[in-house]
Structures are given as structure tokens and as C-alpha cells.
């Protein structure tokens, strides 16, 4: 898990199948020393893991990614960035899977978009 190590959740709320979260990155985290040494940026895999963890925290469920229909990395996120805003829309399917459509924003700039299917484990 990256929560409480790479990032901390400053605020989280859920209403009408939308999770909104504000997080703050730990700019001293080891991952930034290797990705990339001269220009540290948040790895895309970490962004996806953060979406999963924030969703799991809000829904109080353990989740596993089954399928990623769409992943777009649109803007780099540097470790000293201001707080990041996560907007996650979710819908449970008939077979108890979870469809998620998420965005990570820095100010008003969309840095990452993701649509995926998760299952509760």
C-alpha cells in the first residue's frame, strides 16, 4: 500500500456514487529518487494504485483490478506538487464487480484518466 507512505489523504467524501479525495504527496519518498533522478515525477503505476486505494478506503472494501478499459496519462505530477484532487465515479454491477471512472487533477488540469473494472476480494 502506498497510503500513509507515498501520500496521505487530507480529505475524502462520497456522495451519489462519486468519491472526492484530496491527497498530499510525500516528496521525500524513495520512489522519486529513481523515477527520475534529475526530474522526479509520480509513476503512472502509482497513480493507478492510488485510485484503487482511495476507492477501497471510501467503500471499505479490498479491491483487485480486473480490467482497465482506458488509461491516459495527460500531465506529469512532480512530488512538490500542490494537493491532488481525485474524482472517482463508481457503480456496482449485477455480479458485485465495480466499474470505476476516475480522474486525477492538479488544480484544474487533468493529469490522469482511468476507466476500469474491479472486484471486491
PDB file of C-alpha atoms in Angstrom:
ATOM      1  CA  UNK A   1       0.000   0.000   0.000  1.00  0.00           C
ATOM      2  CA  UNK A   2       1.107   3.498  -0.772  1.00  0.00           C
ATOM      3  CA  UNK A   3      -1.354   5.273   1.550  1.00  0.00           C
ATOM      4  CA  UNK A   4       0.307   6.915   4.547  1.00  0.00           C
ATOM      5  CA  UNK A   5       3.717   6.402   2.929  1.00  0.00           C
ATOM      6  CA  UNK A   6       3.787   7.896  -0.576  1.00  0.00           C
ATOM      7  CA  UNK A   7       0.706  10.016   0.106  1.00  0.00           C
ATOM      8  CA  UNK A   8      -1.746  10.981   2.800  1.00  0.00           C
ATOM      9  CA  UNK A   9      -5.442  11.599   2.383  1.00  0.00           C
ATOM     10  CA  UNK A  10      -6.238  15.121   3.553  1.00  0.00           C
ATOM     11  CA  UNK A  11      -9.972  14.880   2.853  1.00  0.00           C
ATOM     12  CA  UNK A  12     -12.300  12.221   1.462  1.00  0.00           C
ATOM     13  CA  UNK A  13     -16.046  12.180   0.882  1.00  0.00           C
ATOM     14  CA  UNK A  14     -18.557  10.095  -1.009  1.00  0.00           C
ATOM     15  CA  UNK A  15     -21.957  11.115  -2.271  1.00  0.00           C
ATOM     16  CA  UNK A  16     -24.192   9.767  -5.041  1.00  0.00           C
ATOM     17  CA  UNK A  17     -21.610   7.213  -6.255  1.00  0.00           C
ATOM     18  CA  UNK A  18     -18.831   9.801  -6.508  1.00  0.00           C
ATOM     19  CA  UNK A  19     -15.759   9.739  -4.294  1.00  0.00           C
ATOM     20  CA  UNK A  20     -13.872  13.015  -3.941  1.00  0.00           C
ATOM     21  CA  UNK A  21     -10.469  12.997  -2.258  1.00  0.00           C
ATOM     22  CA  UNK A  22      -7.676  15.481  -1.699  1.00  0.00           C
ATOM     23  CA  UNK A  23      -4.237  13.967  -1.171  1.00  0.00           C
ATOM     24  CA  UNK A  24      -0.787  15.266  -0.456  1.00  0.00           C
ATOM     25  CA  UNK A  25       2.356  13.566  -1.773  1.00  0.00           C
ATOM     26  CA  UNK A  26       5.391  12.787   0.378  1.00  0.00           C
ATOM     27  CA  UNK A  27       8.026  14.440  -1.773  1.00  0.00           C
ATOM     28  CA  UNK A  28      10.807  12.721   0.240  1.00  0.00           C
ATOM     29  CA  UNK A  29       9.562   9.227  -0.699  1.00  0.00           C
ATOM     30  CA  UNK A  30      12.202   6.852  -2.120  1.00  0.00           C
ATOM     31  CA  UNK A  31      10.279   6.298  -5.365  1.00  0.00           C
ATOM     32  CA  UNK A  32      11.089   9.828  -6.537  1.00  0.00           C
ATOM     33  CA  UNK A  33      14.833   9.174  -6.268  1.00  0.00           C
ATOM     34  CA  UNK A  34      14.642   6.581  -9.040  1.00  0.00           C
ATOM     35  CA  UNK A  35      11.781   7.948 -11.142  1.00  0.00           C
ATOM     36  CA  UNK A  36      13.565  10.026 -12.390  1.00  0.00           C
ATOM     37  CA  UNK A  37      16.715  11.171 -10.542  1.00  0.00           C
ATOM     38  CA  UNK A  38      17.054  14.525 -12.305  1.00  0.00           C
ATOM     39  CA  UNK A  39      13.354  15.222 -12.760  1.00  0.00           C
ATOM     40  CA  UNK A  40      11.226  13.292 -10.257  1.00  0.00           C
ATOM     41  CA  UNK A  41       7.657  12.507 -11.320  1.00  0.00           C
ATOM     42  CA  UNK A  42       4.911  10.316  -9.903  1.00  0.00           C
ATOM     43  CA  UNK A  43       4.923   6.958 -11.741  1.00  0.00           C
ATOM     44  CA  UNK A  44       1.749   6.035 -13.626  1.00  0.00           C
ATOM     45  CA  UNK A  45       1.516   2.707 -11.792  1.00  0.00           C
ATOM     46  CA  UNK A  46       1.396   4.629  -8.520  1.00  0.00           C
ATOM     47  CA  UNK A  47      -1.432   6.814  -9.824  1.00  0.00           C
ATOM     48  CA  UNK A  48      -3.476   3.697 -10.625  1.00  0.00           C
ATOM     49  CA  UNK A  49      -2.699   2.169  -7.226  1.00  0.00           C
ATOM     50  CA  UNK A  50      -3.777   5.402  -5.540  1.00  0.00           C
ATOM     51  CA  UNK A  51      -7.122   5.318  -7.379  1.00  0.00           C
ATOM     52  CA  UNK A  52      -7.624   1.755  -6.161  1.00  0.00           C
ATOM     53  CA  UNK A  53      -6.619   2.547  -2.577  1.00  0.00           C
ATOM     54  CA  UNK A  54      -8.762   5.678  -2.325  1.00  0.00           C
ATOM     55  CA  UNK A  55     -11.742   3.770  -3.714  1.00  0.00           C
ATOM     56  CA  UNK A  56     -11.142   0.883  -1.298  1.00  0.00           C
ATOM     57  CA  UNK A  57     -10.804   3.255   1.644  1.00  0.00           C
ATOM     58  CA  UNK A  58     -14.018   5.086   0.828  1.00  0.00           C
ATOM     59  CA  UNK A  59     -16.027   1.919   0.116  1.00  0.00           C
ATOM     60  CA  UNK A  60     -14.425  -0.039   2.980  1.00  0.00           C
ATOM     61  CA  UNK A  61     -13.630  -2.948   0.626  1.00  0.00           C
ATOM     62  CA  UNK A  62     -10.473  -4.637  -0.603  1.00  0.00           C
ATOM     63  CA  UNK A  63     -10.325  -4.275  -4.384  1.00  0.00           C
ATOM     64  CA  UNK A  64      -8.496  -6.008  -7.216  1.00  0.00           C
ATOM     65  CA  UNK A  65      -8.203  -4.568 -10.715  1.00  0.00           C
ATOM     66  CA  UNK A  66      -9.712  -6.967 -13.259  1.00  0.00           C
ATOM     67  CA  UNK A  67      -9.649  -4.888 -16.420  1.00  0.00           C
ATOM     68  CA  UNK A  68      -8.503  -1.417 -17.417  1.00  0.00           C
ATOM     69  CA  UNK A  69     -10.568  -0.185 -20.346  1.00  0.00           C
ATOM     70  CA  UNK A  70      -8.847   3.161 -20.637  1.00  0.00           C
ATOM     71  CA  UNK A  71      -5.778   4.705 -19.028  1.00  0.00           C
ATOM     72  CA  UNK A  72      -4.475   8.090 -20.109  1.00  0.00           C
ATOM     73  CA  UNK A  73      -1.565   9.939 -18.527  1.00  0.00           C
ATOM     74  CA  UNK A  74      -2.017  13.520 -19.649  1.00  0.00           C
ATOM     75  CA  UNK A  75       0.308  15.573 -17.478  1.00  0.00           C
ATOM     76  CA  UNK A  76       3.288  14.793 -15.237  1.00  0.00           C
ATOM     77  CA  UNK A  77       2.912  15.136 -11.482  1.00  0.00           C
ATOM     78  CA  UNK A  78       6.003  16.328  -9.656  1.00  0.00           C
ATOM     79  CA  UNK A  79       6.484  15.410  -5.986  1.00  0.00           C
ATOM     80  CA  UNK A  80       6.386  19.021  -4.817  1.00  0.00           C
ATOM     81  CA  UNK A  81       3.001  19.487  -6.489  1.00  0.00           C
ATOM     82  CA  UNK A  82       0.163  21.073  -4.610  1.00  0.00           C
ATOM     83  CA  UNK A  83      -2.548  18.799  -3.274  1.00  0.00           C
ATOM     84  CA  UNK A  84      -4.037  16.433  -5.847  1.00  0.00           C
ATOM     85  CA  UNK A  85      -7.783  16.048  -6.330  1.00  0.00           C
ATOM     86  CA  UNK A  86      -9.225  12.621  -7.118  1.00  0.00           C
ATOM     87  CA  UNK A  87     -12.717  12.355  -8.575  1.00  0.00           C
ATOM     88  CA  UNK A  88     -13.899   8.751  -8.780  1.00  0.00           C
ATOM     89  CA  UNK A  89     -17.299   7.734 -10.114  1.00  0.00           C
ATOM     90  CA  UNK A  90     -18.314   4.172  -9.326  1.00  0.00           C
ATOM     91  CA  UNK A  91     -21.140   1.758  -9.992  1.00  0.00           C
ATOM     92  CA  UNK A  92     -21.619  -1.777  -8.724  1.00  0.00           C
ATOM     93  CA  UNK A  93     -22.591  -4.323 -11.364  1.00  0.00           C
ATOM     94  CA  UNK A  94     -25.006  -7.238 -11.006  1.00  0.00           C
ATOM     95  CA  UNK A  95     -22.156  -9.664 -10.271  1.00  0.00           C
ATOM     96  CA  UNK A  96     -20.759  -7.445  -7.469  1.00  0.00           C
ATOM     97  CA  UNK A  97     -17.956  -6.049  -9.626  1.00  0.00           C
ATOM     98  CA  UNK A  98     -17.233  -2.349  -9.533  1.00  0.00           C
ATOM     99  CA  UNK A  99     -16.962  -0.066 -12.576  1.00  0.00           C
ATOM    100  CA  UNK A 100     -14.786   2.965 -11.890  1.00  0.00           C
ATOM    101  CA  UNK A 101     -14.184   6.095 -13.910  1.00  0.00           C
ATOM    102  CA  UNK A 102     -11.528   8.255 -12.261  1.00  0.00           C
ATOM    103  CA  UNK A 103      -9.649  11.498 -12.808  1.00  0.00           C
ATOM    104  CA  UNK A 104      -6.626  12.911 -11.019  1.00  0.00           C
ATOM    105  CA  UNK A 105      -6.426  16.685 -11.163  1.00  0.00           C
ATOM    106  CA  UNK A 106      -3.744  19.184 -10.200  1.00  0.00           C
ATOM    107  CA  UNK A 107      -5.535  22.484  -9.827  1.00  0.00           C
ATOM    108  CA  UNK A 108      -7.853  22.348 -12.865  1.00  0.00           C
ATOM    109  CA  UNK A 109      -5.539  20.259 -15.058  1.00  0.00           C
ATOM    110  CA  UNK A 110      -6.455  16.599 -15.605  1.00  0.00           C
ATOM    111  CA  UNK A 111      -3.252  14.594 -15.120  1.00  0.00           C
ATOM    112  CA  UNK A 112      -4.673  11.085 -15.409  1.00  0.00           C
ATOM    113  CA  UNK A 113      -7.915   9.428 -16.524  1.00  0.00           C
ATOM    114  CA  UNK A 114      -8.781   5.810 -15.891  1.00  0.00           C
ATOM    115  CA  UNK A 115     -11.751   3.538 -16.508  1.00  0.00           C
ATOM    116  CA  UNK A 116     -11.625   0.067 -15.066  1.00  0.00           C
ATOM    117  CA  UNK A 117     -13.380  -2.907 -13.597  1.00  0.00           C
ATOM    118  CA  UNK A 118     -12.569  -4.049 -10.062  1.00  0.00           C
ATOM    119  CA  UNK A 119     -13.774  -6.891  -7.911  1.00  0.00           C
ATOM    120  CA  UNK A 120     -14.075  -6.963  -4.143  1.00  0.00           C
ATOM    121  CA  UNK A 121     -11.764  -9.570  -2.611  1.00  0.00           C
TER     122      UNK A 121
END
